[in-house]
Amino acid sequence: MMAGRKQFDVDSALDAAMIQFWRAGYAGTSLDDLSHATGLNRSSIYSSLGDKDSLYLRCLDRYATRYGDKYDRALSRASEEPLRAIREFFGVTLARIADPGLPDGCLIAQTAMAIPVLSPEIAARAVEALGFQRARLRKALKAAKLPDADAFAVHIAAVNQSLAVMSRAGAPPKQLRTIVEVSVSALSQALPAD
């Protein structure tokens, strides 16, 4: 360790920046906000975490990986128990929404809604993250031998993103669970009989 250089935990700083971007959005987050959230001065942010666009991309990737892993675990048994897997998939979102330590909504959904004012690279990364979500669902639903796996993957991904948007707009948890149950019910009717 060099004398005079403050050491910091990069993971903690990235998490703090991710929460700040999640709470206020890309446009609504200034370098001063990031400095306050991370405890780093501007020059430390630039030298250690990159410029605002680079940092946002790192946070978006971090978010997509963190929740993507949870979604993958939820869907891992879709071939044996597809309805349970989809309920658990939605459960990841509902648990995130209910966590008082996290902002409402979804960083990816929020980014997607802001695409017209974002850099092409950030916009592309948001579209890519949404595509990964649909692909993850498509794979799980095909494993469950659902005839309309592609259509249901698009539908369930859209419902999942809408849960995040609705939570940010103040929809009560009961309403969000009802939306999930309608989608699970439609899926149960589409699944082939054993």
mmCIF file of C-alpha atoms in Angstrom:
data_model
loop_
_atom_site.group_PDB
_atom_site.id
_atom_site.type_symbol
_atom_site.label_atom_id
_atom_site.label_comp_id
_atom_site.label_asym_id
_atom_site.label_seq_id
_atom_site.Cartn_x
_atom_site.Cartn_y
_atom_site.Cartn_z
ATOM 1 C CA MET A 1 0.000 0.000 0.000
ATOM 2 C CA MET A 2 1.358 3.396 -0.927
ATOM 3 C CA ALA A 3 1.467 6.118 1.683
ATOM 4 C CA GLY A 4 -1.066 8.868 1.152
ATOM 5 C CA ARG A 5 -3.336 6.804 -1.092
ATOM 6 C CA LYS A 6 -6.727 5.976 0.301
ATOM 7 C CA GLN A 7 -7.737 2.381 -0.283
ATOM 8 C CA PHE A 8 -11.356 1.526 -0.985
ATOM 9 C CA ASP A 9 -13.434 -1.493 -1.801
ATOM 10 C CA VAL A 10 -14.251 -1.391 -5.526
ATOM 11 C CA ASP A 11 -17.246 -3.730 -5.076
ATOM 12 C CA SER A 12 -18.756 -1.471 -2.420
ATOM 13 C CA ALA A 13 -18.181 1.598 -4.571
ATOM 14 C CA LEU A 14 -19.785 -0.086 -7.597
ATOM 15 C CA ASP A 15 -22.769 -1.174 -5.491
ATOM 16 C CA ALA A 16 -23.180 2.375 -4.158
ATOM 17 C CA ALA A 17 -22.974 3.812 -7.682
ATOM 18 C CA MET A 18 -25.441 1.199 -8.954
ATOM 19 C CA ILE A 19 -27.955 2.140 -6.235
ATOM 20 C CA GLN A 20 -27.517 5.838 -7.038
ATOM 21 C CA PHE A 21 -28.115 5.268 -10.766
ATOM 22 C CA TRP A 22 -31.033 2.955 -9.957
ATOM 23 C CA ARG A 23 -32.612 5.529 -7.671
ATOM 24 C CA ALA A 24 -32.152 8.615 -9.856
ATOM 25 C CA GLY A 25 -31.463 7.308 -13.369
ATOM 26 C CA TYR A 26 -28.532 8.138 -15.600
ATOM 27 C CA ALA A 27 -29.584 11.722 -16.404
ATOM 28 C CA GLY A 28 -30.633 12.404 -12.817
ATOM 29 C CA THR A 29 -27.270 11.367 -11.366
ATOM 30 C CA SER A 30 -24.454 13.904 -11.274
ATOM 31 C CA LEU A 31 -20.792 13.278 -10.538
ATOM 32 C CA ASP A 32 -21.391 14.984 -7.192
ATOM 33 C CA ASP A 33 -24.158 12.431 -6.490
ATOM 34 C CA LEU A 34 -21.772 9.600 -7.369
ATOM 35 C CA SER A 35 -19.063 11.143 -5.198
ATOM 36 C CA HIS A 36 -21.462 11.403 -2.273
ATOM 37 C CA ALA A 37 -22.794 7.847 -2.799
ATOM 38 C CA THR A 38 -19.391 6.194 -3.155
ATOM 39 C CA GLY A 39 -17.402 8.365 -0.755
ATOM 40 C CA LEU A 40 -14.874 8.995 -3.541
ATOM 41 C CA ASN A 41 -13.854 12.322 -4.980
ATOM 42 C CA ARG A 42 -14.297 12.995 -8.706
ATOM 43 C CA SER A 43 -10.714 12.200 -9.631
ATOM 44 C CA SER A 44 -10.877 8.882 -7.755
ATOM 45 C CA ILE A 45 -14.104 7.993 -9.542
ATOM 46 C CA TYR A 46 -12.517 8.714 -12.926
ATOM 47 C CA SER A 47 -9.234 6.952 -12.173
ATOM 48 C CA SER A 48 -10.750 3.908 -10.450
ATOM 49 C CA LEU A 49 -14.231 3.484 -11.911
ATOM 50 C CA GLY A 50 -14.155 5.370 -15.212
ATOM 51 C CA ASP A 51 -16.187 8.212 -16.656
ATOM 52 C CA LYS A 52 -19.933 8.394 -16.081
ATOM 53 C CA ASP A 53 -20.827 6.298 -19.145
ATOM 54 C CA SER A 54 -18.255 3.615 -18.318
ATOM 55 C CA LEU A 55 -19.381 3.518 -14.709
ATOM 56 C CA TYR A 56 -23.031 3.263 -15.740
ATOM 57 C CA LEU A 57 -22.226 0.354 -18.055
ATOM 58 C CA ARG A 58 -20.335 -1.393 -15.246
ATOM 59 C CA CYS A 59 -23.300 -0.880 -12.919
ATOM 60 C CA LEU A 60 -25.769 -2.114 -15.533
ATOM 61 C CA ASP A 61 -23.665 -5.242 -16.106
ATOM 62 C CA ARG A 62 -23.342 -5.778 -12.360
ATOM 63 C CA TYR A 63 -27.106 -5.494 -11.930
ATOM 64 C CA ALA A 64 -27.834 -7.811 -14.880
ATOM 65 C CA THR A 65 -25.428 -10.431 -13.557
ATOM 66 C CA ARG A 66 -26.644 -10.256 -9.962
ATOM 67 C CA TYR A 67 -30.311 -10.653 -10.818
ATOM 68 C CA GLY A 68 -29.670 -12.798 -13.900
ATOM 69 C CA ASP A 69 -28.035 -15.420 -11.688
ATOM 70 C CA LYS A 70 -31.077 -15.391 -9.409
ATOM 71 C CA TYR A 71 -33.432 -15.718 -12.372
ATOM 72 C CA ASP A 72 -31.365 -18.606 -13.725
ATOM 73 C CA ARG A 73 -31.585 -20.436 -10.388
ATOM 74 C CA ALA A 74 -35.344 -19.873 -10.279
ATOM 75 C CA LEU A 75 -35.771 -21.293 -13.778
ATOM 76 C CA SER A 76 -33.331 -24.178 -13.382
ATOM 77 C CA ARG A 77 -36.067 -26.771 -12.765
ATOM 78 C CA ALA A 78 -38.491 -25.529 -15.401
ATOM 79 C CA SER A 79 -38.427 -28.840 -17.266
ATOM 80 C CA GLU A 80 -39.793 -30.674 -14.184
ATOM 81 C CA GLU A 81 -41.887 -27.949 -12.534
ATOM 82 C CA PRO A 82 -42.565 -25.146 -15.027
ATOM 83 C CA LEU A 83 -45.240 -23.318 -13.038
ATOM 84 C CA ARG A 84 -43.163 -23.340 -9.887
ATOM 85 C CA ALA A 85 -40.130 -22.143 -11.861
ATOM 86 C CA ILE A 86 -42.059 -19.213 -13.343
ATOM 87 C CA ARG A 87 -43.498 -18.312 -9.928
ATOM 88 C CA GLU A 88 -39.955 -18.355 -8.532
ATOM 89 C CA PHE A 89 -38.777 -16.261 -11.481
ATOM 90 C CA PHE A 90 -41.391 -13.627 -10.668
ATOM 91 C CA GLY A 91 -40.530 -14.118 -6.993
ATOM 92 C CA VAL A 92 -37.023 -12.780 -7.664
ATOM 93 C CA THR A 93 -38.576 -9.565 -8.950
ATOM 94 C CA LEU A 94 -41.173 -9.325 -6.192
ATOM 95 C CA ALA A 95 -38.498 -9.879 -3.506
ATOM 96 C CA ARG A 96 -36.306 -7.185 -5.052
ATOM 97 C CA ILE A 97 -39.273 -4.812 -5.173
ATOM 98 C CA ALA A 98 -40.158 -5.539 -1.535
ATOM 99 C CA ASP A 99 -36.588 -5.039 -0.261
ATOM 100 C CA PRO A 100 -36.625 -1.733 1.645
ATOM 101 C CA GLY A 101 -32.871 -1.379 1.139
ATOM 102 C CA LEU A 102 -33.236 -1.147 -2.638
ATOM 103 C CA PRO A 103 -34.842 1.483 -4.867
ATOM 104 C CA ASP A 104 -38.169 0.646 -6.473
ATOM 105 C CA GLY A 105 -38.257 -0.606 -10.011
ATOM 106 C CA CYS A 106 -35.531 -2.171 -12.127
ATOM 107 C CA LEU A 107 -32.326 -0.586 -13.374
ATOM 108 C CA ILE A 108 -32.675 -2.317 -16.745
ATOM 109 C CA ALA A 109 -36.319 -1.278 -17.220
ATOM 110 C CA GLN A 110 -35.461 2.255 -16.160
ATOM 111 C CA THR A 111 -32.565 2.323 -18.625
ATOM 112 C CA ALA A 112 -34.751 0.970 -21.418
ATOM 113 C CA MET A 113 -37.318 3.707 -20.819
ATOM 114 C CA ALA A 114 -34.576 6.344 -21.093
ATOM 115 C CA ILE A 115 -33.050 4.973 -24.331
ATOM 116 C CA PRO A 116 -33.935 8.082 -26.419
ATOM 117 C CA VAL A 117 -31.602 10.236 -24.278
ATOM 118 C CA LEU A 118 -28.808 7.717 -23.624
ATOM 119 C CA SER A 119 -25.602 7.073 -25.515
ATOM 120 C CA PRO A 120 -25.863 4.378 -28.194
ATOM 121 C CA GLU A 121 -23.605 2.076 -26.146
ATOM 122 C CA ILE A 122 -25.758 2.288 -23.021
ATOM 123 C CA ALA A 123 -28.936 1.903 -25.084
ATOM 124 C CA ALA A 124 -27.497 -1.185 -26.791
ATOM 125 C CA ARG A 125 -26.537 -2.702 -23.443
ATOM 126 C CA ALA A 126 -30.086 -2.224 -22.108
ATOM 127 C CA VAL A 127 -31.576 -3.846 -25.220
ATOM 128 C CA GLU A 128 -29.072 -6.685 -24.880
ATOM 129 C CA ALA A 129 -30.038 -7.226 -21.215
ATOM 130 C CA LEU A 130 -33.711 -7.409 -22.165
ATOM 131 C CA GLY A 131 -32.816 -9.910 -24.886
ATOM 132 C CA PHE A 132 -30.965 -12.073 -22.365
ATOM 133 C CA GLN A 133 -34.086 -12.081 -20.202
ATOM 134 C CA ARG A 134 -36.258 -13.300 -23.070
ATOM 135 C CA ALA A 135 -33.654 -15.914 -24.053
ATOM 136 C CA ARG A 136 -33.453 -17.217 -20.486
ATOM 137 C CA LEU A 137 -37.236 -17.574 -20.384
ATOM 138 C CA ARG A 138 -37.427 -19.101 -23.872
ATOM 139 C CA LYS A 139 -34.882 -21.768 -22.904
ATOM 140 C CA ALA A 140 -36.760 -22.635 -19.696
ATOM 141 C CA LEU A 141 -40.150 -22.769 -21.414
ATOM 142 C CA LYS A 142 -38.820 -24.900 -24.266
ATOM 143 C CA ALA A 143 -37.395 -27.274 -21.640
ATOM 144 C CA ALA A 144 -40.942 -27.446 -20.216
ATOM 145 C CA LYS A 145 -42.160 -28.391 -23.739
ATOM 146 C CA LEU A 146 -44.437 -25.382 -23.973
ATOM 147 C CA PRO A 147 -45.717 -25.151 -27.577
ATOM 148 C CA ASP A 148 -45.696 -21.335 -27.601
ATOM 149 C CA ALA A 149 -42.401 -20.922 -25.722
ATOM 150 C CA ASP A 150 -41.279 -17.923 -27.807
ATOM 151 C CA ALA A 151 -44.527 -16.005 -27.339
ATOM 152 C CA PHE A 152 -44.698 -16.782 -23.621
ATOM 153 C CA ALA A 153 -41.054 -15.773 -23.155
ATOM 154 C CA VAL A 154 -41.818 -12.355 -24.636
ATOM 155 C CA HIS A 155 -44.995 -12.077 -22.542
ATOM 156 C CA ILE A 156 -43.403 -13.090 -19.242
ATOM 157 C CA ALA A 157 -40.400 -10.810 -19.815
ATOM 158 C CA ALA A 158 -42.780 -7.919 -20.523
ATOM 159 C CA VAL A 159 -44.868 -8.675 -17.433
ATOM 160 C CA ASN A 160 -41.713 -8.863 -15.341
ATOM 161 C CA GLN A 161 -40.544 -5.461 -16.548
ATOM 162 C CA SER A 162 -44.011 -4.005 -16.007
ATOM 163 C CA LEU A 163 -43.960 -5.205 -12.389
ATOM 164 C CA ALA A 164 -40.853 -3.105 -11.859
ATOM 165 C CA VAL A 165 -42.356 -0.058 -13.555
ATOM 166 C CA MET A 166 -45.634 -0.412 -11.645
ATOM 167 C CA SER A 167 -43.811 -0.783 -8.322
ATOM 168 C CA ARG A 168 -41.931 2.426 -9.021
ATOM 169 C CA ALA A 169 -45.304 4.085 -9.671
ATOM 170 C CA GLY A 170 -46.552 2.893 -6.259
ATOM 171 C CA ALA A 171 -48.621 -0.198 -7.129
ATOM 172 C CA PRO A 172 -49.330 -2.200 -3.961
ATOM 173 C CA PRO A 173 -47.734 -5.666 -3.546
ATOM 174 C CA LYS A 174 -51.144 -7.380 -3.696
ATOM 175 C CA GLN A 175 -51.786 -5.916 -7.163
ATOM 176 C CA LEU A 176 -48.355 -7.061 -8.365
ATOM 177 C CA ARG A 177 -48.977 -10.607 -7.069
ATOM 178 C CA THR A 178 -52.345 -10.655 -8.874
ATOM 179 C CA ILE A 179 -50.604 -9.773 -12.140
ATOM 180 C CA VAL A 180 -48.172 -12.651 -11.580
ATOM 181 C CA GLU A 181 -51.005 -15.085 -10.894
ATOM 182 C CA VAL A 182 -52.828 -14.112 -14.110
ATOM 183 C CA SER A 183 -49.660 -14.853 -16.108
ATOM 184 C CA VAL A 184 -49.039 -18.149 -14.289
ATOM 185 C CA SER A 185 -52.674 -19.143 -14.869
ATOM 186 C CA ALA A 186 -52.366 -18.439 -18.599
ATOM 187 C CA LEU A 187 -49.175 -20.469 -18.685
ATOM 188 C CA SER A 188 -50.799 -23.394 -16.874
ATOM 189 C CA GLN A 189 -53.522 -23.534 -19.527
ATOM 190 C CA ALA A 190 -50.933 -23.554 -22.322
ATOM 191 C CA LEU A 191 -48.742 -26.322 -20.884
ATOM 192 C CA PRO A 192 -49.189 -29.766 -22.423
ATOM 193 C CA ALA A 193 -51.083 -32.269 -20.269
ATOM 194 C CA ASP A 194 -48.920 -34.996 -18.761
#
